[in-house]
mmCIF file of C-alpha atoms and ligand atoms in Angstrom:
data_model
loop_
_atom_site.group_PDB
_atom_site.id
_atom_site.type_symbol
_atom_site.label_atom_id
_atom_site.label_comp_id
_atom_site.label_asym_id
_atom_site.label_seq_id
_atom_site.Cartn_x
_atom_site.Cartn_y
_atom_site.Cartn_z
ATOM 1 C CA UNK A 17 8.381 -62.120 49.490
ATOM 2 C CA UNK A 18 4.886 -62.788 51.183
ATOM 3 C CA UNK A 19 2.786 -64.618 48.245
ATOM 4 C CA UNK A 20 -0.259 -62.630 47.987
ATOM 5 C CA UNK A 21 -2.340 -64.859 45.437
ATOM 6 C CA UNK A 22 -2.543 -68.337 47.439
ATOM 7 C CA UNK A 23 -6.008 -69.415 48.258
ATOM 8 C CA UNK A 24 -6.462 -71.020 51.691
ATOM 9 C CA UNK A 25 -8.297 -73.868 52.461
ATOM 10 C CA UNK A 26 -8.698 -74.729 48.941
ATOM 11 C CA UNK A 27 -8.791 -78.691 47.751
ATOM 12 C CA UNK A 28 -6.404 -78.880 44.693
ATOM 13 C CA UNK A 29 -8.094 -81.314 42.434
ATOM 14 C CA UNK A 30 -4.547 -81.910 40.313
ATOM 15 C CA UNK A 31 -2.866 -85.488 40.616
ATOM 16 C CA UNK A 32 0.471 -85.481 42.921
ATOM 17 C CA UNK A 33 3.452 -84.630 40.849
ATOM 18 C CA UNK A 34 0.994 -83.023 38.127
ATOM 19 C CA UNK A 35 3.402 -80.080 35.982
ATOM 20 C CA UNK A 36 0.197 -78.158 36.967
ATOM 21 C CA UNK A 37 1.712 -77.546 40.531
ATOM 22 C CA UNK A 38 4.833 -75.623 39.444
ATOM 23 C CA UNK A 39 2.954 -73.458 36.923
ATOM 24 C CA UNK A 40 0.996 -72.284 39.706
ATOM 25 C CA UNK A 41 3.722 -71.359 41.655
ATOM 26 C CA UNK A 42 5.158 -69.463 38.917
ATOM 27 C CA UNK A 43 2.259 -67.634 37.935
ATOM 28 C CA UNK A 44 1.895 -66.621 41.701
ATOM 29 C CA UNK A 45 5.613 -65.918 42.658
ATOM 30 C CA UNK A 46 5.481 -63.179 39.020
ATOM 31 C CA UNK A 47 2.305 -61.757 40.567
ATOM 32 C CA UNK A 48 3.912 -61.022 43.166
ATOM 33 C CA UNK A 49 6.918 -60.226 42.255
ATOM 34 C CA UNK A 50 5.008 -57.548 39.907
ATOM 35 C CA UNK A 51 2.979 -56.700 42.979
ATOM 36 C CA UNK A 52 -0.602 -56.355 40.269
ATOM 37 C CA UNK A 53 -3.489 -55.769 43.049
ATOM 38 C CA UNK A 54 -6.010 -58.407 42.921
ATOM 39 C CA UNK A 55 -8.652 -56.222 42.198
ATOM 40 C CA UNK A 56 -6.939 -55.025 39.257
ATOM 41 C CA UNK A 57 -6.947 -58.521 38.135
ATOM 42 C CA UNK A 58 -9.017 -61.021 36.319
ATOM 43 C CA UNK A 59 -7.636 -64.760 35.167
ATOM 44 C CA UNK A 60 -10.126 -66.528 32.029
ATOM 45 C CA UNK A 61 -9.902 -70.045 31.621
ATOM 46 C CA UNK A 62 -11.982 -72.643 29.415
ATOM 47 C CA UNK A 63 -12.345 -76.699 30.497
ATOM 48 C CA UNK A 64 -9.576 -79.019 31.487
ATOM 49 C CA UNK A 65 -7.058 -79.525 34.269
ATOM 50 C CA UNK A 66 -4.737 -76.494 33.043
ATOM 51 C CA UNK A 67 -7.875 -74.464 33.245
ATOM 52 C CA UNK A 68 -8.689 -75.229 36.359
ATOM 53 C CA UNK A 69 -5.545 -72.681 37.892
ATOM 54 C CA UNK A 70 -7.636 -69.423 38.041
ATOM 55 C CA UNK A 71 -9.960 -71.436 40.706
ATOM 56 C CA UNK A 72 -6.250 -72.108 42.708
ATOM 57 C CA UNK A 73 -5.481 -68.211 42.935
ATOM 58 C CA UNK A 74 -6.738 -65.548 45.427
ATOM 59 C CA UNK A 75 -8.145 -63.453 42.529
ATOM 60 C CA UNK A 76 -11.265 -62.804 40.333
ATOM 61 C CA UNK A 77 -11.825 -65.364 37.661
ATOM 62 C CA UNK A 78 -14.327 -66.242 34.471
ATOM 63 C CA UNK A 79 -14.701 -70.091 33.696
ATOM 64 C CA UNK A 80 -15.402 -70.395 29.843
ATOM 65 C CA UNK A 81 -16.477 -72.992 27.938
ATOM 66 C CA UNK A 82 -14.253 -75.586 25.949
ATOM 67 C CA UNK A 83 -11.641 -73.499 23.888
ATOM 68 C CA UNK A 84 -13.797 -70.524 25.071
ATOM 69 C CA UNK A 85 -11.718 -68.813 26.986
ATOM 70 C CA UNK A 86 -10.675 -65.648 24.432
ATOM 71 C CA UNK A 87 -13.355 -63.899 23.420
ATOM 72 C CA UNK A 88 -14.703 -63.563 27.350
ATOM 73 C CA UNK A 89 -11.385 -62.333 27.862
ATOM 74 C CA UNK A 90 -11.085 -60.072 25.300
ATOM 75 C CA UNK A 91 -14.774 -58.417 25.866
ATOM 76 C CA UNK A 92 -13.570 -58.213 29.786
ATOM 77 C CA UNK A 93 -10.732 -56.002 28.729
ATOM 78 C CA UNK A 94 -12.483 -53.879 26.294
ATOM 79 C CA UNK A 95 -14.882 -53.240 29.266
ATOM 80 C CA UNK A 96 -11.843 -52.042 31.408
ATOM 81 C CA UNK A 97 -9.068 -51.358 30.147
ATOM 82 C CA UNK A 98 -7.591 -51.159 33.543
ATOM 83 C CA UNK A 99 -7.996 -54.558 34.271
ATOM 84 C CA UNK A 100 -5.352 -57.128 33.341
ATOM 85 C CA UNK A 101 -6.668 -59.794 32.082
ATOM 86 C CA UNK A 102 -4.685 -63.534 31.879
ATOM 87 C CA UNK A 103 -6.194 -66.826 30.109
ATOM 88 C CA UNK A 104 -4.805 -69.834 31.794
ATOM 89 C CA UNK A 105 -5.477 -72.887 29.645
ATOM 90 C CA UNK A 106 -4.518 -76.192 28.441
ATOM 91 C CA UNK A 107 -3.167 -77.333 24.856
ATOM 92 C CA UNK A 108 -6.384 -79.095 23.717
ATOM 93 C CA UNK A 109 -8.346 -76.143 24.937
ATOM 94 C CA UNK A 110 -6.555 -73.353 23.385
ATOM 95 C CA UNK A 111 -5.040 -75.055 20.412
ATOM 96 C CA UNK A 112 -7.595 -77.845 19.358
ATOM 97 C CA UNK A 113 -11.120 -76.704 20.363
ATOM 98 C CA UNK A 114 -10.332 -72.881 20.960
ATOM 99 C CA UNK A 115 -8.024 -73.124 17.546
ATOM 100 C CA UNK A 116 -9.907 -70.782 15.745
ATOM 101 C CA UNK A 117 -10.415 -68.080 18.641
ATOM 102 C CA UNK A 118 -6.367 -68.346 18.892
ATOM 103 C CA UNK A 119 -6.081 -67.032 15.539
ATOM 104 C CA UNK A 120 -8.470 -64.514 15.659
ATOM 105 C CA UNK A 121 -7.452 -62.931 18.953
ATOM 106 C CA UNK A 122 -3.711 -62.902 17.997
ATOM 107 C CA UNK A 123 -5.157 -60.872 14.860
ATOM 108 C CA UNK A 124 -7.475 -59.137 17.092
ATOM 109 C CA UNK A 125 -3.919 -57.624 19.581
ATOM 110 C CA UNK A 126 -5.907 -57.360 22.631
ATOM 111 C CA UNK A 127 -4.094 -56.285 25.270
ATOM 112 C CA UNK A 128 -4.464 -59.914 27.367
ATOM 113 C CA UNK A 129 -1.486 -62.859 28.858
ATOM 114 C CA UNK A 130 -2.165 -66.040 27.465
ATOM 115 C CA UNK A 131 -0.402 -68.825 29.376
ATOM 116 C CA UNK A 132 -0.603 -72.429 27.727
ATOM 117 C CA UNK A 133 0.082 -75.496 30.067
ATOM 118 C CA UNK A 134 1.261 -77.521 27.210
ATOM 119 C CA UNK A 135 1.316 -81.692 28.401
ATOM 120 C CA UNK A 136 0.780 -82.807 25.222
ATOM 121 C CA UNK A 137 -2.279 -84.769 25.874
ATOM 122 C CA UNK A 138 -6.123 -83.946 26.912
ATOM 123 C CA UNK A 139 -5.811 -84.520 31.006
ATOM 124 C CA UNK A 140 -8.963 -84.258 32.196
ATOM 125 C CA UNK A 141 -10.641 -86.738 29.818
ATOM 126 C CA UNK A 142 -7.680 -89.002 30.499
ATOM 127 C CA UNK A 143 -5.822 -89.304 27.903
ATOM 128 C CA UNK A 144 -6.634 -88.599 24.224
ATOM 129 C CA UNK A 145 -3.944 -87.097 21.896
ATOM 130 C CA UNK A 146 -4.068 -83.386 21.415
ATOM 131 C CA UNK A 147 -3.007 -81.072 19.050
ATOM 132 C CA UNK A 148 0.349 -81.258 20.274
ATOM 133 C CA UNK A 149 0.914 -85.082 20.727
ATOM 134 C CA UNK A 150 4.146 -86.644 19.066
ATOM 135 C CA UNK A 151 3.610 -88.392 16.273
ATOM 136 C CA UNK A 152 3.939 -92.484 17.589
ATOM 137 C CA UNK A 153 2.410 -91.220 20.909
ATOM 138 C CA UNK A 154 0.111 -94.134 21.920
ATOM 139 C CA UNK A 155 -3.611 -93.241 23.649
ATOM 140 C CA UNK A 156 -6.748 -95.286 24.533
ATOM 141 C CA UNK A 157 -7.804 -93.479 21.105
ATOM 142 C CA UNK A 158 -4.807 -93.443 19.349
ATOM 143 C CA UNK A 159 -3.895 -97.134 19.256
ATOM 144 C CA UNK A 160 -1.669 -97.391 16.259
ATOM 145 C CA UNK A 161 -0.420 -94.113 17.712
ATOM 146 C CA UNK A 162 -0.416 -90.675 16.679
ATOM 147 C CA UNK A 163 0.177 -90.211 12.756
ATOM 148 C CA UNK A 164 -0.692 -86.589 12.036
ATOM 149 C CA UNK A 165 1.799 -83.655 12.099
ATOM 150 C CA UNK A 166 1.601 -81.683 15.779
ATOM 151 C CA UNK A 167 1.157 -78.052 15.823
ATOM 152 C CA UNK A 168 3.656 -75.841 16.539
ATOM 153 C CA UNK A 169 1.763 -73.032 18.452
ATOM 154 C CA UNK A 170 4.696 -70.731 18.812
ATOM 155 C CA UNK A 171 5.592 -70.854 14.875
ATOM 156 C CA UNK A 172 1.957 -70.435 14.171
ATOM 157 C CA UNK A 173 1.870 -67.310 16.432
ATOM 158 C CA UNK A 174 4.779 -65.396 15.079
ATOM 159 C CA UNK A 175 3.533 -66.405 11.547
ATOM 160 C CA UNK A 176 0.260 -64.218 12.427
ATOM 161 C CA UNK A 177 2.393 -61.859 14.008
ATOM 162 C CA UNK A 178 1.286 -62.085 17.972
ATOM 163 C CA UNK A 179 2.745 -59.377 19.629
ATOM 164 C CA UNK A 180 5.056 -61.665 21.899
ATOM 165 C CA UNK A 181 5.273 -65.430 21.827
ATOM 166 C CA UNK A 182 7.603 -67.301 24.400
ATOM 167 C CA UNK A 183 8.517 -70.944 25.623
ATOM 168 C CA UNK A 184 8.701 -71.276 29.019
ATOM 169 C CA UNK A 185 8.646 -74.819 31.361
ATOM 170 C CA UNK A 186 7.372 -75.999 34.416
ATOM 171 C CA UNK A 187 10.876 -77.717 35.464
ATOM 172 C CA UNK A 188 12.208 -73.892 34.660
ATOM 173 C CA UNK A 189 10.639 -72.039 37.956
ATOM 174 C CA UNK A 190 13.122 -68.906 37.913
ATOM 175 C CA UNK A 191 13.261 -68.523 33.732
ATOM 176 C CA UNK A 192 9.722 -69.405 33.243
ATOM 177 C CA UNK A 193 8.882 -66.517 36.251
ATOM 178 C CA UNK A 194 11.024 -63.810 34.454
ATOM 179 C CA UNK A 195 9.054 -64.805 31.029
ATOM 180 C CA UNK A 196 6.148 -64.762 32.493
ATOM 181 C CA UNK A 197 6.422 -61.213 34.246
ATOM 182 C CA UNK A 198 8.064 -60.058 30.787
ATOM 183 C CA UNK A 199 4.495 -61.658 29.022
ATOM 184 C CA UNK A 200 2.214 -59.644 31.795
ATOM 185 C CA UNK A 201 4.157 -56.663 31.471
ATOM 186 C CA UNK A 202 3.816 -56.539 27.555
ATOM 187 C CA UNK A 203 1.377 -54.388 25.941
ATOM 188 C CA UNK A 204 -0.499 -56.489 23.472
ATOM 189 C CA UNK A 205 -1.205 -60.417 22.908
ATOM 190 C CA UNK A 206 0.836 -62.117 24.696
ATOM 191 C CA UNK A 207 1.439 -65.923 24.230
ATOM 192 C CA UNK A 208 3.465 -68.013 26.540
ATOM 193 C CA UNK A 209 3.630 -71.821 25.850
ATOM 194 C CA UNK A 210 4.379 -74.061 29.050
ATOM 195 C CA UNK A 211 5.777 -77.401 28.948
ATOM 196 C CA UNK A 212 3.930 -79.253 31.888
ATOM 197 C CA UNK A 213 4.491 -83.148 32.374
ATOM 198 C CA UNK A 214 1.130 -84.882 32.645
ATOM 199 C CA UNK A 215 2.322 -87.727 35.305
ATOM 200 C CA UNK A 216 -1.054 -89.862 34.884
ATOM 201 C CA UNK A 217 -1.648 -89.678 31.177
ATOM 202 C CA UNK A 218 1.689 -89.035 29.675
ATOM 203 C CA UNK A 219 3.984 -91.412 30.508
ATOM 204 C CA UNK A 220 6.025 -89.967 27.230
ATOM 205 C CA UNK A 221 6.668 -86.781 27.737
ATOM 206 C CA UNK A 222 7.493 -86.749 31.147
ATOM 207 C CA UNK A 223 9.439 -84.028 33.434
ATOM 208 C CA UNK A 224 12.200 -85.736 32.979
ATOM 209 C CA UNK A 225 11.560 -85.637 29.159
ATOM 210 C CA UNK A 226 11.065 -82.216 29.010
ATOM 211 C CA UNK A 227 14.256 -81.154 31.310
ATOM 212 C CA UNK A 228 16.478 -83.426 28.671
ATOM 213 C CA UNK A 229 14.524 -81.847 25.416
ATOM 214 C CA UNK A 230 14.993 -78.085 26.416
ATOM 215 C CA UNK A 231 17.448 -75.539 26.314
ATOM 216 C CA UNK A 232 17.525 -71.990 27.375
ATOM 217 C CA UNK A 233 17.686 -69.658 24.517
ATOM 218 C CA UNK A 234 21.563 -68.193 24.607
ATOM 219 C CA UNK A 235 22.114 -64.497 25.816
ATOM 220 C CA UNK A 236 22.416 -62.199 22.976
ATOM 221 C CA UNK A 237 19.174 -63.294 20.795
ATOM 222 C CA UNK A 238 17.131 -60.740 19.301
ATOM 223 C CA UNK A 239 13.474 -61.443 19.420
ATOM 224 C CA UNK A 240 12.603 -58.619 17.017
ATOM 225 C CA UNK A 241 14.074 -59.898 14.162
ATOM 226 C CA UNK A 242 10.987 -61.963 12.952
ATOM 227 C CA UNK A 243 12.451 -64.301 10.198
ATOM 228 C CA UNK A 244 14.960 -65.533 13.165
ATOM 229 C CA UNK A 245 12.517 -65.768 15.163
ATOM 230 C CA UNK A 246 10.355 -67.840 13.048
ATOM 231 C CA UNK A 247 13.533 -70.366 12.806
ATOM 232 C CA UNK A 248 14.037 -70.765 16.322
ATOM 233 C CA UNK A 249 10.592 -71.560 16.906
ATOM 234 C CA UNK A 250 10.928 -74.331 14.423
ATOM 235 C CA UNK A 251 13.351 -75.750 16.519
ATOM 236 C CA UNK A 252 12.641 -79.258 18.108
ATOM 237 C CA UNK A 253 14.430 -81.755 20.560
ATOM 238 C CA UNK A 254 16.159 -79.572 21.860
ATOM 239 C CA UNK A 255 12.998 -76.952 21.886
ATOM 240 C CA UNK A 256 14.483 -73.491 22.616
ATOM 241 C CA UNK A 257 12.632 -71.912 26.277
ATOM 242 C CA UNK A 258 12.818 -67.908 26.390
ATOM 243 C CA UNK A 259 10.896 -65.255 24.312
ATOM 244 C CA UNK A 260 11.031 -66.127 21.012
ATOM 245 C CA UNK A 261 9.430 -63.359 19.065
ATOM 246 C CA UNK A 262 7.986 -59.398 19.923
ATOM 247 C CA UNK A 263 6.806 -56.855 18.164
ATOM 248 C CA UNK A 264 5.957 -53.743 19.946
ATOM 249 C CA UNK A 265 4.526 -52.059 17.075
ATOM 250 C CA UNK A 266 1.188 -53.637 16.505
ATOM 251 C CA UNK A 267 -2.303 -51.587 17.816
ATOM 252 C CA UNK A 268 -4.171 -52.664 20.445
ATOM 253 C CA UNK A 269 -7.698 -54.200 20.180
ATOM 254 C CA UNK A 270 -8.705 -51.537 22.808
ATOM 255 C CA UNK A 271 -6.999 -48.240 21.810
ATOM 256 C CA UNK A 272 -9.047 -48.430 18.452
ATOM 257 C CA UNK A 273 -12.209 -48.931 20.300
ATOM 258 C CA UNK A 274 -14.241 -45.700 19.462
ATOM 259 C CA UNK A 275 -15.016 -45.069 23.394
ATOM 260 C CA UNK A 276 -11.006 -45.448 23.986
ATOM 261 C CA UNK A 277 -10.069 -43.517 20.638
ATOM 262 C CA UNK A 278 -9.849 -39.852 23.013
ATOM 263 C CA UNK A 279 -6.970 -41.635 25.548
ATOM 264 C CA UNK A 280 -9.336 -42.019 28.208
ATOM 265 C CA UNK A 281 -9.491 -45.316 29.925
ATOM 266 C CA UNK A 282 -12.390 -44.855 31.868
ATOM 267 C CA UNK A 283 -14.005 -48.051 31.688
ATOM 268 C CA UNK A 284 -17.620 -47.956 30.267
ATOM 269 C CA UNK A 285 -19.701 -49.034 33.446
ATOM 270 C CA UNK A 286 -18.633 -45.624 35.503
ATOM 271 C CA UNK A 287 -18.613 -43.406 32.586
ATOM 272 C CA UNK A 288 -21.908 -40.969 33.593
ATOM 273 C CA UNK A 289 -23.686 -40.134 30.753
ATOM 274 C CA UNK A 290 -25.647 -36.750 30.076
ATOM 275 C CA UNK A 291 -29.498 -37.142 30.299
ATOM 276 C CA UNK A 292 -31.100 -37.580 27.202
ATOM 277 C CA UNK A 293 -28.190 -39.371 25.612
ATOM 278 C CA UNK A 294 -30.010 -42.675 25.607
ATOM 279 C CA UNK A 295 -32.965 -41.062 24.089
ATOM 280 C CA UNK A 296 -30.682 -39.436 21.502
ATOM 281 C CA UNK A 297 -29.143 -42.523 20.646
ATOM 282 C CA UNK A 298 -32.668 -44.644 20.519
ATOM 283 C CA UNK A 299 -34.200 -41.951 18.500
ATOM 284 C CA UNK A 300 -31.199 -42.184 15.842
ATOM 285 C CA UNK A 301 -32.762 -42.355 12.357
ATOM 286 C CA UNK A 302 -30.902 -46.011 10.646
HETATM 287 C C1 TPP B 26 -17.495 -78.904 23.699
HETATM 288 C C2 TPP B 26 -16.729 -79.858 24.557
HETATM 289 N N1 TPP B 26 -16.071 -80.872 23.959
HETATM 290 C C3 TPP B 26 -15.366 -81.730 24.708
HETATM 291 C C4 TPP B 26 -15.308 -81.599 26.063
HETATM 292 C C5 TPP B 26 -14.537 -82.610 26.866
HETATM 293 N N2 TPP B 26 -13.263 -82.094 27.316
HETATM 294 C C6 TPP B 26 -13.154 -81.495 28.533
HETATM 295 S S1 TPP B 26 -11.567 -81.048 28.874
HETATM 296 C C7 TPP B 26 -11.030 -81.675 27.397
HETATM 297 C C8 TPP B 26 -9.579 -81.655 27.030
HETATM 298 C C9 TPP B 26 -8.715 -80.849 27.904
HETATM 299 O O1 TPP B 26 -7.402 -80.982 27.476
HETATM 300 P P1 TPP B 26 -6.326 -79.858 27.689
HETATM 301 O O2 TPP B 26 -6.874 -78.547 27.306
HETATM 302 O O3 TPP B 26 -5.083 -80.278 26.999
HETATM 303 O O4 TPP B 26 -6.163 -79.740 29.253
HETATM 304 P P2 TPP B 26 -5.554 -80.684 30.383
HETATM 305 O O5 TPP B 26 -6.742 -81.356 30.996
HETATM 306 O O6 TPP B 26 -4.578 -81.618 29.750
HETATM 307 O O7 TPP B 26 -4.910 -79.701 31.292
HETATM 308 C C10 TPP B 26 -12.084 -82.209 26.659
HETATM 309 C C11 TPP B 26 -11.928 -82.844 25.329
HETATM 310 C C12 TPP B 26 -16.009 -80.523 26.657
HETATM 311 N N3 TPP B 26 -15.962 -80.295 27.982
HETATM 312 N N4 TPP B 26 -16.708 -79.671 25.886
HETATM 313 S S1 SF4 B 27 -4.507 -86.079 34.818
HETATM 314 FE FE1 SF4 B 27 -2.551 -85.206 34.184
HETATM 315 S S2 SF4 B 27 -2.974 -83.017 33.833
HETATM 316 FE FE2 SF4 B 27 -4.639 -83.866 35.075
HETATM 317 S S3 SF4 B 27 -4.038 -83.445 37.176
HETATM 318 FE FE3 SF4 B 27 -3.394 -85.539 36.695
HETATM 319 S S4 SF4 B 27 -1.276 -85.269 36.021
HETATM 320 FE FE4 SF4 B 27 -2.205 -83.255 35.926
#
């Protein structure tokens, strides 16, 4: 199938061998797989190397700040709700500086794909530990190496009840695509956390590492019963890689917005409104 999100003539800015390189080709071969026009589409990203993807794809794209990357994304779909909308970010951005914007939009449901390159290390500013270092892991920072516990991001989603949470992996290309499609086609927040080896800064946790420390979730497994859920995403070494937890019964940011409330998805820029309106609303007595 003709790839219709690759950007020519564009300089990659990724290291060779970088887990960054197969994510992309995921997230482009479920595109277009799921055949989403580009105008129909908008990626978010904050600052690292992970967030960097959107500026790889032959699409529309916001850059956010550090850990920034949510609430732009959620305000873009509450705009138009006929846009999908799809953060691509790293581990320190989303889980250590964008921490509390995670928890808020999972409790917020917007109706948005959140894809996590997880290397388990801040990239870009070569090499600190991030939220989800292993403990012993040694940095430039970290000398003694790491002591404090790592966050689990997919236990902490299903314990605020996000809408879907998977595990996918870079080394994974076909199981990682079908998550990934399954995360896109999902109504509500979707969060899929991506192993991705970090070949300059990582020397730990490498692709290797992550092939031998993974295993796909068997066939059978019901990700609506929460409480199992929850246990499997407590799993470690080997970390389970399939969707973990859904729940297809939680609101959506956008429905309950007052302009949506009627079913009509018009977004707000090319809704006319009836002269004197404005005035009406201006005039409004507080
Ligand atoms: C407010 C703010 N603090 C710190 C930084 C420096 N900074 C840029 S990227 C980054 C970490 C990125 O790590 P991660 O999200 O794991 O992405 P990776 O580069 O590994 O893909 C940091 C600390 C910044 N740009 N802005
Ligand atoms: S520093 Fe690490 S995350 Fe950044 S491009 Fe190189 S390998 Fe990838």
């Amino acid at each position: 199938m003709a790839n219709l999100y690759g950007k020519e003539n564009v300089e990659i800015a990724w290291c060779p061998g970088c887990g960054n390189f197969g994510i992309r080709n995921i997230v482009m071969n479920a595109l277009t797989e799921l055949a989403i026009p580009k105008e129909n589409l908008v990626f978010v990203s904050g600052i690292g190397q992970a967030a960097k993807a959107p500026q790889y794809y032959n699409t529309s794209y916001f850059n956010g700040l550090h850990g920034r990357s949510l609430p732009p994304a959620a305000a873009i779909k509450a705009a138009n709700p006929l846009l999908k909308v799809i953060v691509e970010s790293g581990d320190g951005d989303m889980y250590g500086e964008g921490g509390n914007h995670f928890i808020h939009a999972i409790r917020r449901n917007s109706d948005i794909t959140v894809i996590v390159h997880n290397n388990m290390v801040y990239g870009l500013t070569k090499g600190q530990a991030s939220p989800t270092s292993r403990p012993g892991f040694t940095t430039p920072v970290q000398v003694d190496g790491v002591f404090e516990n790592p966050l689990n991001p997919a236990a902490l989603a299903i314990a605020l009840d996000a809408s879907f949470v998977a595990r996918a992996s870079a080394g994974e290309q076909e199981k990682s695509k079908e998550i990934i499609k399954a995360a896109i086609n999902h109504k509500g927040f979707a969060l899929v956390d991506i192993f991705s080896a970090c070949v300059s800064f990582n020397k730990v946790n490498t692709h290797r590492w992550f092939k031998e420390n993974t295993y796909i979730i068997e066939e059978g497994y019901d990700p609506k019963n929460k409480p199992e859920a929850f246990k499997k995403s407590l799993e470690e070494g080997p970390w389970p890689l399939g969707i973990l937890y859904v729940n297809d019964n939680k609101p959506v940011f956008e429905e309950k917005l007052a302009p949506y409330l009627n079913k009509d998805n018009t977004p707000l820029y090319i809704r006319k409104r009836e002269a004197g309106t404005v005035m009406d609303i201006l005039n409004t007595k507080i």
